[in-house]
Coordinates of C-alpha atoms in Angstrom, one line a residue:
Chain A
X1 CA 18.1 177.3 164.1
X2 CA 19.8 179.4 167.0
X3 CA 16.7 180.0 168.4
X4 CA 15.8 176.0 168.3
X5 CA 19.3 175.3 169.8
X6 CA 19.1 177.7 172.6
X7 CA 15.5 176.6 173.7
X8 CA 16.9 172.6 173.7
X9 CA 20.1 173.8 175.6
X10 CA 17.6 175.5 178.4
X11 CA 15.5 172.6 178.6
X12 CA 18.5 170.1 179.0
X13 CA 20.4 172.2 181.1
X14 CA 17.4 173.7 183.6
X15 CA 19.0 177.1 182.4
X16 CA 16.6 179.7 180.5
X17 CA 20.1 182.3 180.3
X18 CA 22.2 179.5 177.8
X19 CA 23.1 181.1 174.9
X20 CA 24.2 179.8 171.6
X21 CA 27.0 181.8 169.8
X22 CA 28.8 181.6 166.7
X23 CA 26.6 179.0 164.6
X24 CA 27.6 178.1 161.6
X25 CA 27.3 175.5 159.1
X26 CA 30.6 173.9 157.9
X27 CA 31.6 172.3 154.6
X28 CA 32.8 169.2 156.2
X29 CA 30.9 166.4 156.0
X30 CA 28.8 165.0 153.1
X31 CA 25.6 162.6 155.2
X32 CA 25.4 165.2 157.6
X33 CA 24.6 168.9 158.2
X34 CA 27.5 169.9 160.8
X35 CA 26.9 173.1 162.4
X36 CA 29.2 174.7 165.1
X37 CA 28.3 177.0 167.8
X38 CA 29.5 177.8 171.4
X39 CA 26.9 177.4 174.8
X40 CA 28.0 180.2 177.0
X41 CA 26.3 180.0 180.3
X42 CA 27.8 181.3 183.7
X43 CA 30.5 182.8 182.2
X44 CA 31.8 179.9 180.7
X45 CA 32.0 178.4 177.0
X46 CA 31.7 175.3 175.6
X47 CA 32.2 174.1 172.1
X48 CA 29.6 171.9 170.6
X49 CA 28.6 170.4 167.4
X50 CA 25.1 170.0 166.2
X51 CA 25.1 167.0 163.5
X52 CA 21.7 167.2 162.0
X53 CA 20.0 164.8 159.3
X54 CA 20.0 166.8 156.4
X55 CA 16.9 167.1 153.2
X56 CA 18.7 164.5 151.5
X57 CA 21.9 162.9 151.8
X58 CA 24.3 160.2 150.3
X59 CA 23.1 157.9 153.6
X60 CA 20.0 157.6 155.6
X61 CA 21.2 156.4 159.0
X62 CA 19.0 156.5 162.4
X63 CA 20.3 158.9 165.0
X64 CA 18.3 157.0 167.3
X65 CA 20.8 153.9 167.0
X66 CA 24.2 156.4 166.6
X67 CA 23.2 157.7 169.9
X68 CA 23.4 154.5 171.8
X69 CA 26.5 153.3 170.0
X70 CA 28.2 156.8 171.1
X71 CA 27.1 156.4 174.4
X72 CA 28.0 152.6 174.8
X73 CA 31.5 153.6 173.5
X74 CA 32.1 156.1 176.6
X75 CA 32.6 152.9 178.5
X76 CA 35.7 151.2 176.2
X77 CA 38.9 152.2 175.4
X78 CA 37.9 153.4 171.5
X79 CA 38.1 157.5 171.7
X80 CA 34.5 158.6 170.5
X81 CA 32.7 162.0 170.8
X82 CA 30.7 162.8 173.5
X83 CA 26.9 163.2 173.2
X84 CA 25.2 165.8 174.9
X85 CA 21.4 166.0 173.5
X86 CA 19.7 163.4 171.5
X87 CA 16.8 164.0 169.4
X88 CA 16.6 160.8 167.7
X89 CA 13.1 162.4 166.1
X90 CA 13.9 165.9 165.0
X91 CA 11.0 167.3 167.7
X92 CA 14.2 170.0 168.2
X93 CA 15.5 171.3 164.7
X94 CA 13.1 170.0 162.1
X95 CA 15.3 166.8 161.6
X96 CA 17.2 164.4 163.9
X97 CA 19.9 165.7 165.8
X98 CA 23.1 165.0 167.9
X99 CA 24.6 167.3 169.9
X100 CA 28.0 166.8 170.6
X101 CA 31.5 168.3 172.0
X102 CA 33.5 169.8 169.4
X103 CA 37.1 168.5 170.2
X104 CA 39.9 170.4 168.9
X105 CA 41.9 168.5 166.3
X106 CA 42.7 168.5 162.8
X107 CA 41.2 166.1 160.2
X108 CA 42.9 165.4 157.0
X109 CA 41.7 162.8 154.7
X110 CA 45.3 162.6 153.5
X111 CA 47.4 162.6 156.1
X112 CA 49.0 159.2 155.5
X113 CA 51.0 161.1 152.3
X114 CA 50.9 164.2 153.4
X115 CA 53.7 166.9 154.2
X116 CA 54.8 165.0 157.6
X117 CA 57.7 163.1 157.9
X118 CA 57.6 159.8 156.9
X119 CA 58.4 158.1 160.1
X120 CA 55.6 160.4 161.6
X121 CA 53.4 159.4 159.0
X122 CA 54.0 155.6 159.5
X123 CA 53.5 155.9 163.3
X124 CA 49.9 157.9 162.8
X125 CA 49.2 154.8 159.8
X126 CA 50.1 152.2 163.1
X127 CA 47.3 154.5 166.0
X128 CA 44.9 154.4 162.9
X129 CA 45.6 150.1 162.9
X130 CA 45.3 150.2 166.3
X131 CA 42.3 152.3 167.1
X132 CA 40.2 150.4 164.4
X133 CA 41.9 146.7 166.6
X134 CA 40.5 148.6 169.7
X135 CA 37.1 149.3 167.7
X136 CA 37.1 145.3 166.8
X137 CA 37.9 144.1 170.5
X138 CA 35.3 145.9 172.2
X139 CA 33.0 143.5 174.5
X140 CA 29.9 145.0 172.4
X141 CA 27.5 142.2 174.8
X142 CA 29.1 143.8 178.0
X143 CA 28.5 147.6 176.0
X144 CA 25.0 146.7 175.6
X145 CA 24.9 147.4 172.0
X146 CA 23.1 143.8 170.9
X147 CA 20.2 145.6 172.4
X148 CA 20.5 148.2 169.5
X149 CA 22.2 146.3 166.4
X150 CA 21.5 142.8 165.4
X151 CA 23.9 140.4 165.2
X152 CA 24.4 138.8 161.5
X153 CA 26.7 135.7 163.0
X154 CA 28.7 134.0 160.8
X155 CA 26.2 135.7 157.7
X156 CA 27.5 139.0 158.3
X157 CA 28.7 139.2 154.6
X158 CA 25.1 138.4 152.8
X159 CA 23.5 140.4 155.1
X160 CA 25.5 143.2 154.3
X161 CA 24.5 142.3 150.8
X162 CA 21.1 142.0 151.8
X163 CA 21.3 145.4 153.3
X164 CA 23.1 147.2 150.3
X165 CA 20.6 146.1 147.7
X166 CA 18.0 146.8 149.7
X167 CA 19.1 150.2 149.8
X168 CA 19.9 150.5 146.0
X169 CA 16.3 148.9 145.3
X170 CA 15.2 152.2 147.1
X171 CA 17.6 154.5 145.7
X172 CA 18.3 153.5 141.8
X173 CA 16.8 156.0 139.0
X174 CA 17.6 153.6 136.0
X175 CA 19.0 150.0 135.9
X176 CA 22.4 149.1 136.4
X177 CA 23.7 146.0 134.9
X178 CA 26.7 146.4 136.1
X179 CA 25.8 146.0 140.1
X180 CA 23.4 143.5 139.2
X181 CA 26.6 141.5 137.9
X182 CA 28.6 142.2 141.0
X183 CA 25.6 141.5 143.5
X184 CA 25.3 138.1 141.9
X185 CA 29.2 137.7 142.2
X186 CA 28.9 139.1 145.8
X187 CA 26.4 136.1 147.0
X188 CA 28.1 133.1 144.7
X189 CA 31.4 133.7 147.0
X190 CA 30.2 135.4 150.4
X191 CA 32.6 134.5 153.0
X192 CA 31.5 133.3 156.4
X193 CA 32.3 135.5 159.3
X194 CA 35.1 134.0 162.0
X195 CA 33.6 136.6 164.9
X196 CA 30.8 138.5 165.8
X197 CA 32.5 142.5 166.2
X198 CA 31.7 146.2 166.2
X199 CA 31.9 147.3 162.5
X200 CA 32.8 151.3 162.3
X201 CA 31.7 151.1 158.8
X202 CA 33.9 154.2 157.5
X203 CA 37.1 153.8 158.8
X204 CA 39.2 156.5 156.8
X205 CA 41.4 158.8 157.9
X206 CA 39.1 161.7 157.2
X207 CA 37.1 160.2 159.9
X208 CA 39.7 160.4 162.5
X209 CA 40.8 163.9 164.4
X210 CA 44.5 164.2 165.3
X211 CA 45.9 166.4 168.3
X212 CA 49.6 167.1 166.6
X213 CA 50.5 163.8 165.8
X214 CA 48.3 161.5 167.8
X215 CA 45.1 159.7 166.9
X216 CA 42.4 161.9 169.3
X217 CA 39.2 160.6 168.0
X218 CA 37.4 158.1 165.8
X219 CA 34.3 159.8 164.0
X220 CA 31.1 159.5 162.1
X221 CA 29.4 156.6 163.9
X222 CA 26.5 156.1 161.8
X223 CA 27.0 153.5 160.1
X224 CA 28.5 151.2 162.8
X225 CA 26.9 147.9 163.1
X226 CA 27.7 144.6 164.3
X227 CA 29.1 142.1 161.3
X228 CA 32.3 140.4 160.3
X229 CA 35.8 142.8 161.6
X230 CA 37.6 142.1 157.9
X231 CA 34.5 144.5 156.5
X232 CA 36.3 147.3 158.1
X233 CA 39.7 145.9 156.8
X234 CA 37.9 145.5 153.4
X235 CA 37.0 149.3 153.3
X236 CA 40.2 150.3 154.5
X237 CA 42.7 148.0 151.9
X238 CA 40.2 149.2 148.7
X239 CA 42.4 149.9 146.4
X240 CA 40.6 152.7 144.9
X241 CA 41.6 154.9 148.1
X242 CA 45.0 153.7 148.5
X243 CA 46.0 157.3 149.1
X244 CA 44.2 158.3 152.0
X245 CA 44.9 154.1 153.6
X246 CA 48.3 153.0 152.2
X247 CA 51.7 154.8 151.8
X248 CA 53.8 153.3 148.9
X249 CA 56.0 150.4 150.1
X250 CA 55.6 151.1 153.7
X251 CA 52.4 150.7 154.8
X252 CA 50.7 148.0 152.4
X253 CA 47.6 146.2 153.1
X254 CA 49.7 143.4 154.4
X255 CA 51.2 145.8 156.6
X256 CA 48.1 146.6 158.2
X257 CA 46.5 143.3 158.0
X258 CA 49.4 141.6 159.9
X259 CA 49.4 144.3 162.5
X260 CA 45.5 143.8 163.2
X261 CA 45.9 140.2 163.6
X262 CA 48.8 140.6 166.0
X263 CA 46.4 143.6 168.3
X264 CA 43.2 141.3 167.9
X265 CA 44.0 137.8 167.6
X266 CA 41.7 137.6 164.2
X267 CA 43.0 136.4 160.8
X268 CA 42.2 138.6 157.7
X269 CA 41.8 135.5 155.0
X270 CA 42.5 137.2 151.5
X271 CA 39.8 135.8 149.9
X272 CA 37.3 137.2 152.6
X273 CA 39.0 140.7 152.3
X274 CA 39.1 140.5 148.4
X275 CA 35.4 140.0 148.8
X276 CA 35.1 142.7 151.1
X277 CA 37.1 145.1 149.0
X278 CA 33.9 144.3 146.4
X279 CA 31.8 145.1 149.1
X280 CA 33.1 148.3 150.0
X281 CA 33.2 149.5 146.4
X282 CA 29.2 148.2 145.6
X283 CA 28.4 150.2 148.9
X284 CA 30.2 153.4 147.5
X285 CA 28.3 153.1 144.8
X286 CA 25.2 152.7 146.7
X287 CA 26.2 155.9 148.3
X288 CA 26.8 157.5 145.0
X289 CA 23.5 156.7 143.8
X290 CA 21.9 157.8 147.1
X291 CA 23.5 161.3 146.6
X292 CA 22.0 161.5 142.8
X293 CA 18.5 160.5 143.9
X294 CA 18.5 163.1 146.3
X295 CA 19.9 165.8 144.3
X296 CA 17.5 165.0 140.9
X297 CA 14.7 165.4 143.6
X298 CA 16.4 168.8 144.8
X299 CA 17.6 167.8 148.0
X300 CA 20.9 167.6 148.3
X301 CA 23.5 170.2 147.2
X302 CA 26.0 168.0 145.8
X303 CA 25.7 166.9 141.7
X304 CA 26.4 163.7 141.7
X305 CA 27.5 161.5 138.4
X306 CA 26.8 157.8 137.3
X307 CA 29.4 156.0 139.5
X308 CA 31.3 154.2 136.4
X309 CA 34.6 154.6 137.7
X310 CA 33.6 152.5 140.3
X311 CA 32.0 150.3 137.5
X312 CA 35.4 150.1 136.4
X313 CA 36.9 148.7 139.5
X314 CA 34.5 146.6 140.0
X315 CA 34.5 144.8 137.0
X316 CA 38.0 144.1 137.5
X317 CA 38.0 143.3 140.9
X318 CA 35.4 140.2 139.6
X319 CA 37.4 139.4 136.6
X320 CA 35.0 140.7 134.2
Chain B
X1 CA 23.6 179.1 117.4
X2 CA 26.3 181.6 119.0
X3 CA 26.7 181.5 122.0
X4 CA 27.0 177.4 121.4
X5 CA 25.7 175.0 124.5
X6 CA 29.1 174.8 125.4
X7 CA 29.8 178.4 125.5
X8 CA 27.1 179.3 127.7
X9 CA 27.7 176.6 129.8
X10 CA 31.6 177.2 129.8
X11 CA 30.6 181.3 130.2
X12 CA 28.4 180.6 133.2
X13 CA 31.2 178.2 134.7
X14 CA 33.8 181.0 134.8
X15 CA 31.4 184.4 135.6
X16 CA 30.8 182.3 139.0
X17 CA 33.9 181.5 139.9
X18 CA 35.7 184.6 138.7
X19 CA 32.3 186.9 140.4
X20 CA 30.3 185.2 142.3
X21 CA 32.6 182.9 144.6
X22 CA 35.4 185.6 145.3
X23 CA 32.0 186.8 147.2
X24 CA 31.4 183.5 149.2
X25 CA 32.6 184.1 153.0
X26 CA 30.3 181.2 154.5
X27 CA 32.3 177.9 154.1
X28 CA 29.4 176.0 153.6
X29 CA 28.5 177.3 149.8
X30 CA 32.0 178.5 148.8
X31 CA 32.6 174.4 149.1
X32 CA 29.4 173.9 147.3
X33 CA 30.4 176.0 144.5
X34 CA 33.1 174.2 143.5
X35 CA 31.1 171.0 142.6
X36 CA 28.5 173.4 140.9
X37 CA 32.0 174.8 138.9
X38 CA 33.1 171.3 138.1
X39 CA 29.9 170.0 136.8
X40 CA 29.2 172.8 134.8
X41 CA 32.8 172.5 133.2
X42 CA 32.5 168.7 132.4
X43 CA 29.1 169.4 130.7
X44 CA 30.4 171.9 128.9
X45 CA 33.3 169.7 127.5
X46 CA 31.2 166.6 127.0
X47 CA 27.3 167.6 126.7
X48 CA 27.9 167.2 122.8
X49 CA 29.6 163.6 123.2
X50 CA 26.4 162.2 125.3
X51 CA 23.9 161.5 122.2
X52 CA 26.2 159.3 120.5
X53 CA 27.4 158.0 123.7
X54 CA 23.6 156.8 124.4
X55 CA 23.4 155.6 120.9
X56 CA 26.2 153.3 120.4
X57 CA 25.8 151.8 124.5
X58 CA 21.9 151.2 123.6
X59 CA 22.6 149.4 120.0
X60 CA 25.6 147.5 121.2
X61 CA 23.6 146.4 124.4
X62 CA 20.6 145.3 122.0
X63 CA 23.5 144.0 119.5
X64 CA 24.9 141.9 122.4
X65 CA 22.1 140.2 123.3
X66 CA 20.5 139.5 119.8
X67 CA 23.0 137.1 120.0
X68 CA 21.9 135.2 122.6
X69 CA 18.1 135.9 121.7
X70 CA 17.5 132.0 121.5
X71 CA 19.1 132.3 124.9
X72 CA 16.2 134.5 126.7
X73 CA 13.5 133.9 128.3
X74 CA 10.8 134.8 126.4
X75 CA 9.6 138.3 128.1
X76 CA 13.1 139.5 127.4
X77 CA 13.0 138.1 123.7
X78 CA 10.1 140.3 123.2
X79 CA 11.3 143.1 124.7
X80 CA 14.5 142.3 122.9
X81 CA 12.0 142.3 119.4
X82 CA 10.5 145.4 120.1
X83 CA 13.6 147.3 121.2
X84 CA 15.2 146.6 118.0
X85 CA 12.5 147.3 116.1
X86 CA 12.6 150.6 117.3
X87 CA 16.0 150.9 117.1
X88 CA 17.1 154.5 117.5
X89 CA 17.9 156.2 114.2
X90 CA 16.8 160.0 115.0
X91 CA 19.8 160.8 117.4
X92 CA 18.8 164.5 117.7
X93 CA 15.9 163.2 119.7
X94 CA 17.5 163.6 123.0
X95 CA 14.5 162.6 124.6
X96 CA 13.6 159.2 122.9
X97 CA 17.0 158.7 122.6
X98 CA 17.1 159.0 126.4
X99 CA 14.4 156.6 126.8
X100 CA 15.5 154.0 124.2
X101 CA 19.1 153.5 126.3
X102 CA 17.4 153.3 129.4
X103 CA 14.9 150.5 128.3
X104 CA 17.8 148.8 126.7
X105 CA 19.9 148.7 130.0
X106 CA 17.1 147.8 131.9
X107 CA 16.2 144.7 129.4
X108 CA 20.3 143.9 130.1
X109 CA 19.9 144.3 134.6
X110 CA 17.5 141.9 134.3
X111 CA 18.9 139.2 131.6
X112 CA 22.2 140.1 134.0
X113 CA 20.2 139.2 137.2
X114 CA 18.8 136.4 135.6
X115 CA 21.8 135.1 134.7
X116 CA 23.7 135.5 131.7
X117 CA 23.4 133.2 128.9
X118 CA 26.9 131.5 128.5
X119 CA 27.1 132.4 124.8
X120 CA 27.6 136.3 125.8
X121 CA 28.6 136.5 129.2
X122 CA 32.4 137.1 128.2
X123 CA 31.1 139.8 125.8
X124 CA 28.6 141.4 127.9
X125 CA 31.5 141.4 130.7
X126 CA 33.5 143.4 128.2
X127 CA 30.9 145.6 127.1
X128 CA 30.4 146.6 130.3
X129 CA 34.3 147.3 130.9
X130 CA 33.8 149.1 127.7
X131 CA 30.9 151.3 128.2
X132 CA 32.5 152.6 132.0
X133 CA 35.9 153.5 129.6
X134 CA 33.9 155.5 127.3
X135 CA 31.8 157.4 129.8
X136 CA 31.9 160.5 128.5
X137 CA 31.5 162.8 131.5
X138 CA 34.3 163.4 133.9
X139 CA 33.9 165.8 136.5
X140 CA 37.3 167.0 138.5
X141 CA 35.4 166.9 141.4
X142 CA 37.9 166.3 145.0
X143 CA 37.1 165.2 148.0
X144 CA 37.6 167.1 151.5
X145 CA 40.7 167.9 152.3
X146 CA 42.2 166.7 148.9
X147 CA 45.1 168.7 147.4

């Protein structure tokens, strides 16, 4: 792997002396392998991060189409890493590859009731509303990103049904009444999409790096995608994570919602977020199901278990 | 049989994290441990609970939708016929008992895809509530960065 690295750093940088020091592989992340290292050339060191496609993961994404969505970003006001190397083909390291600067920051998946003070943690709950607005207003034409993603219109939600069973189809070990209930539910009362937007996909706090108290970075771009903006307010109002999105009585979905609307101009219709909210939880059960495949078939690190607490919201979230 | 299932599994569970991941430095598998840890305790709690788990879901499934057999179309009636027919009675037969639930909730995806007959829809509905509740195996698994 160091070896691999320090040959792709030469060849990008016309410079045989770059070195690669300190790699190592960290725990964060579960669709990617993240591995840190320093480039030291001409005295000087950089932080980088090499996010590779691993053996098997809970989400096959294309590195190819993260790439250009990073490196349209670099020209709107949404903070996103910077790419250095692509290798959209995994020529470099085996697998596909990013290689990107490794900000400083913390991330904590819980930060919204965590040990800050509340008025702190409200105001880093309002940069999170307003970096995922800022995500939702970017001019994606002027960005050039409808020459990588496809845009849905106003079918943004069954495609994204059409894309989550598609995946499942490919994924599932052993029926599953249960989805097969809530995909039927999911196409009797798709919404129909107001706008056209950039979708982050997994807008979560755990997603997000903070310099002190301050919103630094939005992360983990791969599953961005144009569709409908009230998907991202559907994943991020599920009420099965409402401790990493909400903080009791303070900031409540309607909180947020009315806060979005205000920065964007766009409406968040209940029924189309309820229906979202379905969404989100069918898609982490996609997920779930991606991750057990991939370990049963030994390649993938994480045991994962038949997602029935999910079942369980699910089938209340549909009246079942 | 001493040491049970659940001993072993339960011994296994604590000799790596009281020896092996005290060892761990990388951050990589000491995190990875701790799923292995977790998993290994819920099976040891629960492995025992699965059989009759798999038994009652499978003959309550096949129970539901007896009652809407004139209901079915009739590839799923005759899978329906057959299923029952063999009806699991051998539970110690981990692996036919395995393969008897999984045909059974196969037989209900695709009567659920389908569509389900009105005469059991509020029942299968419930069933499936019911089933998720009784799941026997619970990992304490976190996420990153969860206290």
């Amino acid at each position: 792997m160091q070896a691999a690295l320090e040959a792709w750093a030469a060849d990008e940088l016309g410079d045989p002396a770059a070195r690669v020091e300190g790699l190592q592989r960290t725990s964060a992340g579960f669709s990617r392998e993240n591995w840190e290292f320093d480039l030291v050339r001409d005295g000087s060191r950089e932080p980088l991060l090499a996010r590779r496609d691993p053996v098997g993961s809970v989400l096959e994404t294309d590195r190819a189409v993260e790439t250009a969505v990073l490196r349209a970003l670099t020209s709107t006001a949404v903070p996103a890493p910077r790419v250095r190397w692509s290798d959209p083909f995994g020529d470099r390291l085996g697998r596909p590859t990013l290689v990107m600067d490794r900000a400083g920051g913390d991330c904590d998946w819980f930060v919204l009731n965590g040990t800050r003070p509340l008025a702190t943690r409200l105001d880093i709950a309002h940069q999170l509303c307003d970096r995922l607005a800022d995500i939702h207003r970017v001019d994606w034409r002027a960005a050039g990103l409808d020459d990588v993603l496809d845009d849905p219109g106003n079918e943004a939600s069954l495609r994204a049904v059409d894309h989550w069973e598609a995946v499942l189809r490919g994924v599932q070990l052993e029926p599953q009444p249960e989805l097969e209930l809530i995909l039927a539910w999911l196409r009797v009362h798709a919404p129909a999409a107001e706008v056209t937007a950039l979708v982050h996909g997994d807008f979560k706090p755990g997603n997000v790096l903070l310099a002190g108290d301050t919103v630094s970075l939005v992360l983990d771009w791969e599953t961005a995608h144009l569709g409908d903006p009230v998907e991202d307010l559907g994943w991020v109002s599920n009420p099965l994570r409402a401790r990493e999105h909400r903080i009791d009585g303070v900031w409540e979905p309607s909180d947020l919602f009315a806060r979005w609307s205000n920065r964007t101009g766009l409406s968040a219709p209940p029924d189309a977020v309820r229906w979202w909210n379905v969404l989100a939880n069918l898609k982490l059960c996609v997920i779930v199901l991606t991750g057990t495949k991939a370990f049963v078939e030994g390649r993938f690190d994480r045991v994962h278990q038949p997602p029935v607490t999910l079942y369980r919201v699910l089938l209340d979230m549909v009246g079942a | 049989m001493r040491p049970t299932i659940g001993e072993q599994l339960a011994g296994v569970s604590r000799i790596l994290a009281e020896v092996v991941t005290p060892a761990l430095v990388d951050p990589y598998p000491a995190d990875i441990i701790g799923g292995l840890i977790a998993t290994l305790d819920a099976i040891a709690a629960a492995w025992a609970d699965v059989p009759a788990y798999l038994a009652w879901d499978a003959n309550r499934t096949l129970a539901l939708l007896a009652a809407a057999a004139a209901d079915l179309q009739d590839a799923h009636r005759e899978a329906l016929d057959v299923l029952t027919r063999d009806r699991m009675v051998d539970v110690p037969d981990i692996r036919s008992l395995e393969e008897h639930h999984r045909a059974a909730r196969a037989l209900l995806a695709d009567v659920v895809a389908g569509g389900i007959p009105p005469a059991i829809d509020a029942a299968v509905r419930a069933h499936l509530r019911d089933r998720a509740d009784r799941y026997p195996l619970v990992v304490a698994q976190r996420m990153p960065g969860q206290r």
